[in-house]
Amino acid sequence: MKNLSVNHLLGIKQLTEDDIQLIFETADSFKKIINRPIKKVPTLRDITIANLFFENSTRTRLSFELAEKRLSADVVNFSAASSSVKKGETLIDTVNNILAMKVDMVVMRHPNPGAHVFLSKHIDATIINAGDGTHEHPTQALLDSYSIREKLGDVTGKKVVIVGDIKHSRVALSNIYALQKQGAEVMVCGPATLIPKYIEKLGVKVEYNLKKALNWCDVANMLRIQLERQDIKYFPTQREYVLQYGLTKEILDNLDKEIVVMHPGPINRGVEITSDVADSKQSIILNQVENGVAVRMAVIYLLASKIKRY
Amino acid sequence: MQPTTILNSEQFELTINRLCFQLIENHKDFQNSAIIGLQPRGIYLANRLQQKLKEITGNTPQTGALDITFYRDDFGRKEQPLIPSVTNLDFSIEGKKIILVDDVLYTGRTVRAGMEAALGFGRPSKIELMVFIDRRFSRHLPIAPDYIGKSIDSLATERVEVKWKETDTEDTVILYNTHEKS
């Protein structure tokens, strides 16, 4: 029988190829369920999940909350803006206080890379990483790969380019791990200032010319420029970035082949991609959002079945 | 103890035939009825019934497969996660008479989950239950089948296996003592 090799989802780095496939196969079932008139199953009716968001989020939080509710789990939400974190409470204290109210699982987003690994060593609950600073965002990478698998049949052997702010992107790092574990080739593309030094050590190709990168790939994952994480200027002006790295319909139409366009959201229309690209047939952006719920249901389901309560 | 054959292939076929005629009595041309096999092993009986009913009546009744994994009552009580099978219901069950079909009825827990899973697709006008083998006196829940292939009395230490020629080379039902390998 199959089982996940991990008790928490801290990052893609800790997962095996088999784990990823098990999550995808389970997500296939959940995708059917969320497309039915009655979108809910009673599976997790005795599980309580806390969503702790120490950083802003709309899509991921909504997606997690829906996934939990579709599985009939009890859900409590917490955001740092309205919490005792502001009053000086430590992370372990905050989480332990929540766990004292008998919570089984914690879905957390935190600005500090590694916050989840740290927490997993100190508390007794299943932890799912919903993004830790500029480090990892595992469920996003899983839903990205799941969407590629759905669109192209398989991830193995596919060429994927990740374009934009690689340096500040947790989506990029998690995607690199996930895609490589499934046997895809990965390239990163962006201004030299936004490509981390030594990133080739991860086994990815680096390209600074967008058109060359797009002609190489089967799938382009366009990232948002994370101005909120940029303490200094990494490129002269946004206009210059758009001219060099913005994906337009014209560029897309002049490629040698038809590629798939992805975006983890939120989109800045007219910056990393134009509106006509975002809304084109080649874009699977809204499929990614739909698949996000199914993939998160699969992750929660598989991890929750490892919780020993009886 | 040696494994005991409960039904050989000849009795097996007779039983399927009889079940088909019992269904025809209640559902006539199956215009407003559907057969739903419970995954994983109920689907073989559902498919066999569909074939046979087509031979007898000339009509092909609507047949689907229903996975009950997410409705089971033993989530989190097993070492391994419960891995789902495929649900394949490409028709609406709203207002229909549906016949849930499984190979062996034992505790009744699968059927309970099956009813809840079926109701997740709409409100059928009626749910009936058909089982190929009914292990009597072993129910954990108040569940009784409407159609029975064969009722048997068995011990908790025994195991009943329905084999299908589609997957197991021949049609037969065998009773094993669980200490023995099948």
mmCIF file of N, CA and C in Angstrom, chain A residues 1-4 22 25-26 29-30 32-33 36-47 71 300-302 304-310, chain B residues 66-89 94 112 116-123:
data_model
loop_
_atom_site.group_PDB
_atom_site.id
_atom_site.type_symbol
_atom_site.label_atom_id
_atom_site.label_comp_id
_atom_site.label_asym_id
_atom_site.label_seq_id
_atom_site.Cartn_x
_atom_site.Cartn_y
_atom_site.Cartn_z
ATOM 1 N N MET A 1 0.833 -1.209 0.000
ATOM 2 C CA MET A 1 0.000 0.000 0.000
ATOM 3 C C MET A 1 0.868 1.260 0.000
ATOM 4 N N LYS A 2 0.274 2.322 -0.502
ATOM 5 C CA LYS A 2 1.031 3.557 -0.620
ATOM 6 C C LYS A 2 0.794 4.466 0.579
ATOM 7 N N ASN A 3 1.812 5.237 0.878
ATOM 8 C CA ASN A 3 1.693 6.214 1.946
ATOM 9 C C ASN A 3 2.721 7.319 1.694
ATOM 10 N N LEU A 4 2.468 8.509 2.208
ATOM 11 C CA LEU A 4 3.459 9.578 2.068
ATOM 12 C C LEU A 4 4.676 9.256 2.932
ATOM 13 N N LEU A 22 1.562 10.113 -5.690
ATOM 14 C CA LEU A 22 0.433 9.738 -4.829
ATOM 15 C C LEU A 22 -0.497 10.932 -4.613
ATOM 16 N N GLU A 25 -2.487 11.423 -7.869
ATOM 17 C CA GLU A 25 -3.540 10.420 -8.087
ATOM 18 C C GLU A 25 -4.724 10.685 -7.157
ATOM 19 N N THR A 26 -4.419 11.079 -5.926
ATOM 20 C CA THR A 26 -5.495 11.394 -4.978
ATOM 21 C C THR A 26 -6.236 12.657 -5.429
ATOM 22 N N SER A 29 -9.153 12.249 -7.870
ATOM 23 C CA SER A 29 -10.457 11.932 -7.286
ATOM 24 C C SER A 29 -11.138 13.188 -6.754
ATOM 25 N N PHE A 30 -10.346 14.040 -6.088
ATOM 26 C CA PHE A 30 -10.938 15.244 -5.511
ATOM 27 C C PHE A 30 -11.370 16.231 -6.584
ATOM 28 N N LYS A 32 -12.715 15.504 -9.344
ATOM 29 C CA LYS A 32 -14.067 15.088 -9.763
ATOM 30 C C LYS A 32 -15.096 15.536 -8.730
ATOM 31 N N ILE A 33 -14.738 15.399 -7.463
ATOM 32 C CA ILE A 33 -15.696 15.746 -6.416
ATOM 33 C C ILE A 33 -16.040 17.235 -6.437
ATOM 34 N N ARG A 36 -18.727 18.286 -8.866
ATOM 35 C CA ARG A 36 -20.069 17.729 -8.761
ATOM 36 C C ARG A 36 -21.026 18.772 -8.206
ATOM 37 N N PRO A 37 -22.327 18.550 -8.337
ATOM 38 C CA PRO A 37 -23.268 19.495 -7.723
ATOM 39 C C PRO A 37 -23.075 19.558 -6.200
ATOM 40 N N ILE A 38 -22.851 18.408 -5.573
ATOM 41 C CA ILE A 38 -22.562 18.392 -4.137
ATOM 42 C C ILE A 38 -21.059 18.190 -3.987
ATOM 43 N N LYS A 39 -20.370 19.260 -3.573
ATOM 44 C CA LYS A 39 -18.919 19.302 -3.708
ATOM 45 C C LYS A 39 -18.190 18.848 -2.451
ATOM 46 N N LYS A 40 -18.901 18.239 -1.540
ATOM 47 C CA LYS A 40 -18.341 18.012 -0.221
ATOM 48 C C LYS A 40 -18.326 16.524 0.108
ATOM 49 N N VAL A 41 -17.280 16.065 0.796
ATOM 50 C CA VAL A 41 -17.257 14.699 1.329
ATOM 51 C C VAL A 41 -17.036 14.772 2.837
ATOM 52 N N PRO A 42 -17.517 13.785 3.577
ATOM 53 C CA PRO A 42 -17.477 13.897 5.035
ATOM 54 C C PRO A 42 -16.185 13.401 5.686
ATOM 55 N N THR A 43 -15.160 13.141 4.877
ATOM 56 C CA THR A 43 -13.989 12.403 5.350
ATOM 57 C C THR A 43 -13.334 12.959 6.617
ATOM 58 N N LEU A 44 -13.104 14.270 6.665
ATOM 59 C CA LEU A 44 -12.325 14.836 7.790
ATOM 60 C C LEU A 44 -13.226 15.462 8.853
ATOM 61 N N ARG A 45 -14.402 14.870 9.075
ATOM 62 C CA ARG A 45 -15.355 15.526 9.972
ATOM 63 C C ARG A 45 -14.850 15.599 11.410
ATOM 64 N N ASP A 46 -13.847 14.774 11.772
ATOM 65 C CA ASP A 46 -13.331 14.884 13.144
ATOM 66 C C ASP A 46 -11.924 15.476 13.203
ATOM 67 N N ILE A 47 -11.574 16.247 12.183
ATOM 68 C CA ILE A 47 -10.259 16.901 12.167
ATOM 69 C C ILE A 47 -10.457 18.415 12.234
ATOM 70 N N LEU A 71 -13.627 18.941 2.554
ATOM 71 C CA LEU A 71 -13.344 17.661 3.224
ATOM 72 C C LEU A 71 -14.069 17.565 4.563
ATOM 73 N N ILE A 300 -3.954 17.503 2.263
ATOM 74 C CA ILE A 300 -4.564 17.484 3.600
ATOM 75 C C ILE A 300 -5.082 16.084 3.919
ATOM 76 N N TYR A 301 -5.739 15.458 2.940
ATOM 77 C CA TYR A 301 -6.297 14.117 3.147
ATOM 78 C C TYR A 301 -5.196 13.113 3.504
ATOM 79 N N LEU A 302 -4.112 13.134 2.715
ATOM 80 C CA LEU A 302 -3.050 12.138 2.925
ATOM 81 C C LEU A 302 -2.313 12.383 4.247
ATOM 82 N N ALA A 304 -3.608 13.987 6.891
ATOM 83 C CA ALA A 304 -4.549 13.762 8.002
ATOM 84 C C ALA A 304 -4.701 12.273 8.288
ATOM 85 N N SER A 305 -4.556 11.442 7.259
ATOM 86 C CA SER A 305 -4.722 10.002 7.529
ATOM 87 C C SER A 305 -3.521 9.444 8.288
ATOM 88 N N LYS A 306 -2.472 10.253 8.454
ATOM 89 C CA LYS A 306 -1.338 9.799 9.260
ATOM 90 C C LYS A 306 -1.462 10.210 10.737
ATOM 91 N N ILE A 307 -2.442 11.057 11.024
ATOM 92 C CA ILE A 307 -2.612 11.501 12.416
ATOM 93 C C ILE A 307 -3.226 10.348 13.220
ATOM 94 N N LYS A 308 -2.568 10.015 14.311
ATOM 95 C CA LYS A 308 -3.087 8.907 15.138
ATOM 96 C C LYS A 308 -3.977 9.466 16.243
ATOM 97 N N ARG A 309 -5.259 9.168 16.169
ATOM 98 C CA ARG A 309 -6.174 9.731 17.150
ATOM 99 C C ARG A 309 -6.919 8.654 17.927
ATOM 100 N N TYR A 310 -6.831 7.410 17.455
ATOM 101 C CA TYR A 310 -7.642 6.368 18.101
ATOM 102 C C TYR A 310 -6.768 5.285 18.714
ATOM 103 N N LEU B 66 -19.186 3.394 -8.356
ATOM 104 C CA LEU B 66 -19.176 4.393 -7.291
ATOM 105 C C LEU B 66 -18.061 4.070 -6.306
ATOM 106 N N ASP B 67 -17.177 5.061 -6.087
ATOM 107 C CA ASP B 67 -16.117 4.877 -5.094
ATOM 108 C C ASP B 67 -16.597 5.442 -3.760
ATOM 109 N N ILE B 68 -16.366 4.709 -2.694
ATOM 110 C CA ILE B 68 -16.910 5.121 -1.391
ATOM 111 C C ILE B 68 -15.825 5.572 -0.424
ATOM 112 N N THR B 69 -14.568 5.617 -0.909
ATOM 113 C CA THR B 69 -13.428 5.865 -0.012
ATOM 114 C C THR B 69 -13.641 7.036 0.940
ATOM 115 N N PHE B 70 -14.106 8.176 0.399
ATOM 116 C CA PHE B 70 -14.182 9.380 1.231
ATOM 117 C C PHE B 70 -15.392 9.376 2.167
ATOM 118 N N TYR B 71 -16.217 8.338 2.073
ATOM 119 C CA TYR B 71 -17.401 8.243 2.935
ATOM 120 C C TYR B 71 -17.238 7.147 3.986
ATOM 121 N N ARG B 72 -16.091 6.461 3.962
ATOM 122 C CA ARG B 72 -15.894 5.371 4.905
ATOM 123 C C ARG B 72 -15.820 5.880 6.339
ATOM 124 N N ASP B 73 -16.077 4.991 7.293
ATOM 125 C CA ASP B 73 -16.084 5.433 8.689
ATOM 126 C C ASP B 73 -14.796 5.043 9.418
ATOM 127 N N ASP B 74 -13.786 4.561 8.658
ATOM 128 C CA ASP B 74 -12.544 4.154 9.335
ATOM 129 C C ASP B 74 -11.362 5.032 8.947
ATOM 130 N N PHE B 75 -11.657 6.300 8.507
ATOM 131 C CA PHE B 75 -10.566 7.211 8.169
ATOM 132 C C PHE B 75 -9.696 7.470 9.399
ATOM 133 N N GLY B 76 -8.378 7.393 9.213
ATOM 134 C CA GLY B 76 -7.448 7.684 10.302
ATOM 135 C C GLY B 76 -7.304 6.545 11.296
ATOM 136 N N ARG B 77 -7.978 5.424 11.018
ATOM 137 C CA ARG B 77 -7.892 4.289 11.947
ATOM 138 C C ARG B 77 -7.053 3.164 11.364
ATOM 139 N N LYS B 78 -6.456 3.420 10.201
ATOM 140 C CA LYS B 78 -5.621 2.415 9.542
ATOM 141 C C LYS B 78 -4.181 2.931 9.470
ATOM 142 N N GLU B 79 -3.238 1.997 9.331
ATOM 143 C CA GLU B 79 -1.837 2.384 9.196
ATOM 144 C C GLU B 79 -1.612 3.143 7.879
ATOM 145 N N GLN B 80 -2.284 2.677 6.827
ATOM 146 C CA GLN B 80 -2.093 3.251 5.497
ATOM 147 C C GLN B 80 -3.267 4.147 5.137
ATOM 148 N N PRO B 81 -3.037 5.180 4.310
ATOM 149 C CA PRO B 81 -4.184 5.990 3.886
ATOM 150 C C PRO B 81 -5.110 5.158 2.984
ATOM 151 N N LEU B 82 -6.404 5.482 2.999
ATOM 152 C CA LEU B 82 -7.350 4.798 2.132
ATOM 153 C C LEU B 82 -7.226 5.429 0.747
ATOM 154 N N ILE B 83 -6.832 4.623 -0.231
ATOM 155 C CA ILE B 83 -6.595 5.161 -1.574
ATOM 156 C C ILE B 83 -7.873 5.013 -2.415
ATOM 157 N N PRO B 84 -8.336 6.114 -2.984
ATOM 158 C CA PRO B 84 -9.603 6.062 -3.716
ATOM 159 C C PRO B 84 -9.511 5.321 -5.053
ATOM 160 N N SER B 85 -10.640 4.745 -5.490
ATOM 161 C CA SER B 85 -10.766 4.207 -6.844
ATOM 162 C C SER B 85 -11.568 5.204 -7.671
ATOM 163 N N VAL B 86 -11.866 4.816 -8.890
ATOM 164 C CA VAL B 86 -12.537 5.738 -9.802
ATOM 165 C C VAL B 86 -14.050 5.695 -9.588
ATOM 166 N N THR B 87 -14.672 6.861 -9.597
ATOM 167 C CA THR B 87 -16.133 6.929 -9.662
ATOM 168 C C THR B 87 -16.504 7.241 -11.096
ATOM 169 N N ASN B 88 -17.431 6.483 -11.637
ATOM 170 C CA ASN B 88 -17.813 6.709 -13.026
ATOM 171 C C ASN B 88 -19.329 6.683 -13.143
ATOM 172 N N LEU B 89 -19.930 7.844 -12.929
ATOM 173 C CA LEU B 89 -21.385 7.968 -13.047
ATOM 174 C C LEU B 89 -21.656 9.025 -14.101
ATOM 175 N N GLU B 94 -30.804 11.661 -10.098
ATOM 176 C CA GLU B 94 -31.925 12.421 -9.540
ATOM 177 C C GLU B 94 -33.259 11.786 -9.955
ATOM 178 N N ARG B 112 -23.375 1.284 3.890
ATOM 179 C CA ARG B 112 -23.742 2.560 4.506
ATOM 180 C C ARG B 112 -23.008 3.715 3.819
ATOM 181 N N GLU B 116 -24.385 6.914 1.329
ATOM 182 C CA GLU B 116 -24.046 8.327 1.515
ATOM 183 C C GLU B 116 -23.351 8.878 0.267
ATOM 184 N N ALA B 117 -22.452 8.056 -0.308
ATOM 185 C CA ALA B 117 -21.746 8.489 -1.523
ATOM 186 C C ALA B 117 -22.742 8.711 -2.649
ATOM 187 N N ALA B 118 -23.713 7.811 -2.796
ATOM 188 C CA ALA B 118 -24.692 7.941 -3.873
ATOM 189 C C ALA B 118 -25.516 9.211 -3.688
ATOM 190 N N LEU B 119 -25.881 9.503 -2.448
ATOM 191 C CA LEU B 119 -26.702 10.691 -2.184
ATOM 192 C C LEU B 119 -25.932 11.982 -2.482
ATOM 193 N N GLY B 120 -24.601 11.885 -2.538
ATOM 194 C CA GLY B 120 -23.790 13.041 -2.926
ATOM 195 C C GLY B 120 -23.999 13.447 -4.371
ATOM 196 N N PHE B 121 -24.662 12.601 -5.148
ATOM 197 C CA PHE B 121 -24.886 12.903 -6.573
ATOM 198 C C PHE B 121 -26.312 13.349 -6.850
ATOM 199 N N GLY B 122 -27.146 13.400 -5.828
ATOM 200 C CA GLY B 122 -28.522 13.819 -6.051
ATOM 201 C C GLY B 122 -29.461 13.009 -5.179
ATOM 202 N N ARG B 123 -30.774 13.138 -5.472
ATOM 203 C CA ARG B 123 -31.771 12.461 -4.652
ATOM 204 C C ARG B 123 -32.480 11.406 -5.489
#
